[in-house]
C-alpha cells in the first residue's frame, strides 16, 4: 500500500539534496567550529556560509542569525531573552490566544516571574486584528509576539501591519514563522520584524536545528549560558552538519517557493472545495489568507482521533491538531479561540501538503475520506 | 600529508556505524514522534529504544533520560531547572572553580536572580576535596554540581565520595559528565548521582544531541517551555535521527570502553613520559586520576597559540585550552585555578586522543613537538 503523508506541518522528510550537503560534515569536516586548527576552520567557514545564505533570504545581516536547536528554543529565546533584558523598561508582553505552546508556555512562565501578558482574541477565521494590538499597548509594553501563520488552521496573520504599529510605538516585534518560513516571502526590514523564529525540519531539513533572527539593535539575553557561541546569544557546540542541512533546505525552499506554492494552492483548493461537499463539514481557518499547504475541517458527529486512525489504516497520515499537542485530551486552544465547541474541536482534521504529494494522492483522499466519515457517523456517540 | 587529529575533547567524527544507524531516520522513518499515525509511531518507538539503551548503561530508568540539544543545554537545565524548582527550599548552590562555562555561566546568571553560589577551590592537580564540599553546605544549599572529569586537564573528580556526602545531607548532586561519559564507567545509583549531563559529539555521535539524566525524585522545572516533550521537561520536536545516533555511539563506546581505554592509557602515558623529557615542560592535571585520552602540558617560554599553529602546519590538530574558550584572550580559568600564572597558562597545550590515533601518530608528534618548541623558544618574548 502506498503511504500518503499529509502531515507536513508536523514534520517533513530530509530531502536528498539536503542530506547530500550534510554528509561531508559528519565524519570528514567534523571539526568544532571554535577550534583554531584546520578542522575547526573548515567547520567555521561552513557555518559562516550557512549564516549568510539564510540571512540574505530574509533581508537580514549574517550576524543577526542565531542558530538554535529548533523552533521551540528560538521562541523561548525570543520571549524570555527579550523579557529579561528589558525588564527595566517594562514588564508587559502582547501575544495572541492562538500562538504555538512554545510561545504561550514561556509567557505563562514569565507571568510567574512578575511579567504581565495580554493574550489577544482572534476573529472566527483566526485573524489577529492589528487594531487590537495597538489598543493593548501600554507604557510598560516591551514586546509583541504574533505568529506569521498558524500551525493548526493555516491562517496567515497581518504581520506587516502589526510590525508597522510596533515600530510606531517603538516596541519590539517578534514573529513565530516556523510554519511560514520557506513557504511565504519574508522581508524582515519591510515587515518591521525585530525577531523571527524558524525551524529546519518543517522545510525538508533535519530535525534539531532552527534559528532566531535578532535585529542587531535588539536588547536580548541568552537562555543557554556557557562558552559564548552564536555572538554570545546561544552557547553550545554548533551542530555544523545540521546547520548546513538547514541552510540548504532554506535555499531550495526559497528557489521553489513560488512554483511549489502555486501547485499546492491548487491541490489545497481542490481538497477544500470537495471536502466542503461532505454534509455538515466546515472549514477551519481563513478561506484565502491561508498557508498554501493547509486544510483543516471539522465534521459534525465525528471523533477526530478515530478519523485519523481510520485514515492511517488506509495509508493516509493526517492529524487532528498539532503534533505537539496530539497526546493531550484537551481541545485545541486554537480551535477554541476561533469559537469551536469542545465537540466541534474534537471532530477536526488537519491535512498539510508537501512537495511529494500529487493530484493522484489528493484524489485518493477524496475517495476514502467521505466513506470513513459516513461509517464513523453511523457509530457516533454525538447527536447530529 | 596525513592529518593527525588530537583534539577529541573538542569534538569527534561521527563513526560509520552511527551514521548507518541514523540513516533511515532522515528521509524514510522521518515522522514526528508526537504524531499519532504510523510515521509518528515508528519515530516514537525508535526514541523509546534509544532511551532504554542509554538508561541501562548508567543504571537509570528510561523515563529518567531527558534528551537535549547537547551538553550545554543539559547543564543549563540541571542548574537553572533545579534552582528555580527548589527556590522555596533554599538559594545556595555549591560548585567548583574548574567547571565548564556551561556550569559557571548559569551559576553567575542565577546570582543575578538572587541565588548564592560557592565556587570551591581545587588542589594543584585540579582535584575538588570532598571535605570542602561538606564544609560549604549550609541549611540553604539545594544543589552541588561537580564535574566528573575536567575538559582541559583531564582530572577525574571524586564524585562517588561527593555523592555520598550529598546523600547524607539530602542535597541534590549533579555531575557534568560530558568528558567522561562513554570513557569511564558510570553507575548513577552507586555513585549517588541525581542529575548527570552527557553529550553525543564527544563520543563519535552527531553534534546537536545530548541528555540529562534526572532521577525521578528530583524536583526540576524546564528551561524550554512548549509542547511538553520529554516528560514535560524539554519541549521541542525530538531530533530522532540524532538521538538514535547518540544511542548507537553510547552503546559502542560502552562495549569498547575497557579495551580502548587501556589502549589510550598506554599512548597517553608514553606521550606524558616523553614530553616530560622536554626541558622546562610541566604536566597539568593529575598524573593518575586522569582521563585515558588527556595530555596537558605547559612549556616555559612558549606561546600556546603559536605552538598550536605550528603543529597545525605539520598536520597535527591540538588545542591550547577548551574549544569553547579558544577565541578568548583570557587565560584558562582551569589553569588559573590550579595555580598557573598568566604566562604559564598561555604556554599550555592540550592533546586528546581518540580511537583512530595510532602509536605511529604518537611517534610523529613526539618527533615534531620538541623541534617546534625549540624553534619557538628561540623567538620567545618571554624570559626563561
Coordinates of N, CA and C in Angstrom, one line a residue, chain A residues 8-121:
Chain A
X8 N 2.6 17.5 6.9 CA 3.9 18.2 6.7 C 4.0 19.4 7.6
X9 N 2.9 19.8 8.3 CA 3.0 20.8 9.3 C 3.7 20.3 10.6
X10 N 3.6 18.9 10.8 CA 4.2 18.3 11.9 C 5.7 18.1 11.7
X11 N 6.1 17.5 10.5 CA 7.5 17.4 10.1 C 7.5 16.9 8.7
X12 N 8.7 17.0 8.1 CA 8.9 16.6 6.7 C 10.2 15.7 6.6
X13 N 10.2 14.9 5.6 CA 11.5 14.1 5.4 C 12.6 15.0 5.0
X14 N 13.8 14.6 5.3 CA 15.0 15.4 4.9 C 15.1 15.1 3.4
X15 N 15.2 16.1 2.5 CA 15.3 15.8 1.1 C 16.7 15.5 0.7
X16 N 16.9 14.8 -0.4 CA 18.1 14.2 -0.7 C 19.3 15.2 -0.9
X17 N 19.0 16.3 -1.5 CA 20.0 17.3 -1.7 C 20.5 17.9 -0.3
X18 N 19.6 17.9 0.6 CA 20.0 18.4 2.0 C 20.9 17.4 2.7
X19 N 20.5 16.1 2.6 CA 21.4 15.0 3.2 C 22.7 15.0 2.5
X20 N 22.7 15.2 1.2 CA 24.0 15.2 0.4 C 24.9 16.4 0.9
X21 N 24.3 17.5 1.1 CA 25.0 18.7 1.6 C 25.6 18.5 3.0
X22 N 24.9 17.7 3.8 CA 25.4 17.5 5.2 C 26.5 16.5 5.3
X23 N 26.4 15.5 4.4 CA 27.2 14.3 4.5 C 28.7 14.5 4.9
X24 N 29.4 15.4 4.2 CA 30.8 15.6 4.5 C 31.1 16.1 5.9
X25 N 30.1 16.7 6.5 CA 30.3 17.3 7.8 C 30.0 16.4 9.0
X26 N 29.7 15.2 8.8 CA 29.5 14.2 9.9 C 30.9 13.6 10.2
X27 N 31.6 13.1 9.2 CA 32.8 12.3 9.6 C 34.1 12.8 9.0
X28 N 34.0 13.8 8.0 CA 35.2 14.3 7.4 C 35.5 15.7 7.9
X29 N 34.7 16.6 7.5 CA 34.9 18.0 8.0 C 34.1 18.1 9.3
X30 N 34.6 17.4 10.3 CA 33.8 17.2 11.5 C 34.2 18.2 12.7
X31 N 35.1 19.1 12.4 CA 35.7 19.9 13.5 C 34.7 20.7 14.3
X32 N 35.1 21.1 15.5 CA 34.4 22.0 16.4 C 34.7 23.4 15.8
X33 N 33.6 24.2 15.5 CA 33.8 25.5 14.8 C 34.6 26.5 15.7
X34 N 34.8 26.2 17.0 CA 35.6 27.0 17.8 C 37.0 26.7 17.9
X35 N 37.4 25.5 17.3 CA 38.8 25.1 17.4 C 39.6 25.9 16.4
X36 N 40.9 26.1 16.7 CA 41.7 27.0 15.9 C 42.5 26.3 14.8
X37 N 42.5 25.0 14.8 CA 43.2 24.2 13.8 C 42.4 24.1 12.5
X38 N 42.9 23.4 11.5 CA 42.3 23.3 10.2 C 40.9 22.7 10.2
X39 N 40.7 21.7 11.1 CA 39.4 21.1 11.2 C 38.3 22.1 11.7
X40 N 38.8 22.9 12.7 CA 37.9 23.9 13.2 C 37.6 25.0 12.2
X41 N 38.6 25.4 11.4 CA 38.4 26.4 10.4 C 37.4 26.0 9.3
X42 N 37.5 24.8 8.9 CA 36.6 24.3 7.9 C 35.2 24.4 8.4
X43 N 35.0 24.0 9.7 CA 33.6 24.0 10.3 C 33.1 25.4 10.4
X44 N 34.0 26.3 10.8 CA 33.6 27.7 11.0 C 33.2 28.4 9.7
X45 N 34.0 28.0 8.6 CA 33.7 28.6 7.3 C 32.3 28.1 6.8
X46 N 32.0 26.8 7.0 CA 30.8 26.3 6.6 C 29.6 26.9 7.3
X47 N 29.8 27.1 8.6 CA 28.8 27.8 9.4 C 28.6 29.2 8.9
X48 N 29.6 29.9 8.6 CA 29.5 31.3 8.2 C 28.8 31.4 6.9
X49 N 29.1 30.4 6.0 CA 28.4 30.4 4.7 C 26.9 30.2 4.9
X50 N 26.5 29.2 5.8 CA 25.1 28.9 6.0 C 24.4 30.1 6.6
X51 N 25.1 30.8 7.5 CA 24.5 32.0 8.1 C 24.2 33.1 7.0
X52 N 25.1 33.3 6.1 CA 24.9 34.3 5.0 C 23.7 33.9 4.1
X53 N 23.7 32.6 3.8 CA 22.6 32.1 2.9 C 21.2 32.4 3.5
X54 N 21.1 32.1 4.8 CA 19.8 32.3 5.5 C 19.5 33.8 5.7
X55 N 20.5 34.5 6.1 CA 20.3 36.0 6.3 C 19.8 36.7 5.0
X56 N 20.4 36.4 3.9 CA 20.1 37.0 2.7 C 18.7 36.8 2.3
X57 N 18.2 35.6 2.5 CA 16.8 35.3 2.1 C 15.7 36.1 2.8
X58 N 16.0 36.5 4.1 CA 15.0 37.3 4.8 C 15.4 38.8 4.9
X59 N 16.5 39.2 4.1 CA 17.0 40.5 4.1 C 17.6 41.0 5.5
X60 N 18.3 40.1 6.0 CA 19.0 40.4 7.3 C 20.5 40.3 7.1
X61 N 21.2 40.7 8.2 CA 22.7 40.5 8.1 C 23.1 39.2 8.7
X62 N 24.2 38.6 8.3 CA 24.6 37.3 8.8 C 24.7 37.3 10.3
X63 N 25.2 38.4 10.9 CA 25.4 38.3 12.4 C 24.1 38.6 13.1
X64 N 23.0 38.6 12.4 CA 21.7 38.6 13.0 C 21.0 37.3 13.1
X65 N 21.7 36.2 12.6 CA 21.1 34.9 12.6 C 21.7 34.1 13.7
X66 N 20.9 33.7 14.7 CA 21.4 32.9 15.8 C 20.9 31.5 15.6
X67 N 21.8 30.5 15.4 CA 21.3 29.1 15.2 C 21.0 28.5 16.6
X68 N 19.9 27.8 16.6 CA 19.4 27.1 17.8 C 19.1 25.7 17.5
X69 N 18.4 25.0 18.5 CA 18.1 23.6 18.3 C 16.7 23.4 17.7
X70 N 16.0 24.5 17.3 CA 14.7 24.4 16.7 C 13.8 25.5 17.0
X71 N 12.6 25.4 16.5 CA 11.6 26.5 16.7 C 11.3 26.7 18.2
X72 N 11.1 25.7 19.0 CA 10.8 25.9 20.4 C 11.9 26.7 21.1
X73 N 13.1 26.3 20.9 CA 14.2 27.1 21.5 C 14.2 28.5 21.0
X74 N 14.0 28.7 19.7 CA 14.0 30.1 19.2 C 12.9 30.9 19.8
X75 N 11.7 30.3 20.0 CA 10.6 31.1 20.6 C 10.9 31.4 22.1
X76 N 11.5 30.4 22.8 CA 11.8 30.6 24.2 C 12.9 31.7 24.3
X77 N 13.9 31.7 23.4 CA 14.9 32.7 23.5 C 14.3 34.1 23.2
X78 N 13.5 34.1 22.2 CA 12.9 35.4 21.8 C 12.1 36.0 23.0
X79 N 11.2 35.2 23.5 CA 10.3 35.7 24.6 C 11.0 36.0 25.9
X80 N 11.7 35.0 26.4 CA 12.4 35.1 27.7 C 13.6 36.1 27.6
X81 N 14.3 35.9 26.5 CA 15.5 36.7 26.3 C 15.2 38.2 26.2
X82 N 14.2 38.6 25.5 CA 13.8 40.0 25.4 C 13.2 40.4 26.8
X83 N 12.4 39.6 27.4 CA 11.7 40.0 28.7 C 12.8 40.3 29.7
X84 N 13.7 39.4 29.9 CA 14.7 39.6 31.0 C 15.6 40.8 30.7
X85 N 16.0 40.9 29.4 CA 16.9 42.0 29.0 C 16.3 43.4 29.1
X86 N 14.9 43.4 29.0 CA 14.3 44.7 29.0 C 13.4 45.0 30.2
X87 N 13.6 44.2 31.3 CA 12.8 44.3 32.5 C 12.8 45.8 33.0
X88 N 13.9 46.5 32.9 CA 13.9 47.9 33.4 C 13.0 48.8 32.6
X89 N 12.7 48.4 31.4 CA 11.8 49.3 30.5 C 10.4 49.0 30.7
X90 N 10.0 47.8 31.1 CA 8.6 47.5 31.3 C 8.5 46.0 31.5
X91 N 7.2 45.6 31.9 CA 7.0 44.2 32.1 C 5.8 43.6 31.4
X92 N 5.4 44.3 30.3 CA 4.2 43.9 29.6 C 4.5 43.3 28.2
X93 N 3.9 42.2 27.9 CA 4.0 41.5 26.6 C 2.6 41.3 26.0
X94 N 2.6 41.5 24.7 CA 1.3 41.2 24.0 C 1.5 40.0 23.0
X95 N 0.6 39.1 23.1 CA 0.6 38.0 22.2 C -0.9 37.6 21.8
X96 N -1.1 36.5 21.2 CA -2.5 36.1 20.8 C -2.8 34.7 21.5
X97 N -4.1 34.4 21.5 CA -4.5 33.2 22.0 C -4.3 32.0 21.2
X98 N -3.9 32.2 19.9 CA -3.7 31.0 19.0 C -2.2 30.8 18.7
X99 N -1.3 31.3 19.5 CA 0.1 31.0 19.3 C 0.4 29.6 19.7
X100 N 1.6 29.1 19.2 CA 2.1 27.8 19.5 C 2.4 27.7 21.0
X101 N 2.3 26.5 21.6 CA 2.6 26.4 23.0 C 4.1 26.9 23.3
X102 N 5.0 26.9 22.3 CA 6.3 27.3 22.6 C 6.4 28.9 22.8
X103 N 5.3 29.6 22.5 CA 5.1 31.0 22.8 C 4.3 31.1 24.1
X104 N 3.2 30.4 24.1 CA 2.2 30.6 25.2 C 2.8 30.1 26.6
X105 N 3.5 29.0 26.6 CA 4.1 28.5 27.8 C 5.2 29.4 28.4
X106 N 6.1 29.8 27.5 CA 7.1 30.8 28.1 C 6.4 32.0 28.6
X107 N 5.3 32.5 28.0 CA 4.6 33.7 28.5 C 4.0 33.3 29.9
X108 N 3.4 32.2 30.0 CA 2.8 31.8 31.3 C 3.9 31.7 32.4
X109 N 5.0 31.2 32.0 CA 6.2 31.1 32.9 C 6.6 32.5 33.3
X110 N 6.7 33.4 32.4 CA 7.1 34.8 32.7 C 6.1 35.5 33.6
X111 N 4.8 35.1 33.5 CA 3.8 35.7 34.4 C 4.2 35.4 35.9
X112 N 4.7 34.1 36.1 CA 5.1 33.8 37.4 C 6.4 34.5 37.9
X113 N 7.1 35.1 36.9 CA 8.3 35.9 37.3 C 8.0 37.4 37.3
X114 N 6.7 37.7 37.4 CA 6.3 39.1 37.6 C 6.0 39.9 36.3
X115 N 5.9 39.2 35.1 CA 5.6 39.9 33.9 C 4.0 39.8 33.7
X116 N 3.5 40.8 32.9 CA 2.1 40.8 32.6 C 1.9 40.4 31.1
X117 N 1.0 39.6 30.8 CA 0.8 39.2 29.4 C -0.6 39.4 28.9
X118 N -0.8 40.1 27.8 CA -2.1 40.2 27.2 C -2.2 39.1 26.1
X119 N -3.2 38.3 26.2 CA -3.4 37.3 25.1 C -4.6 37.7 24.3
X120 N -4.3 38.2 23.1 CA -5.4 38.8 22.2 C -6.3 37.8 21.7
X121 N -7.6 38.1 21.6 CA -8.6 37.3 20.9 C -8.3 37.4 19.4

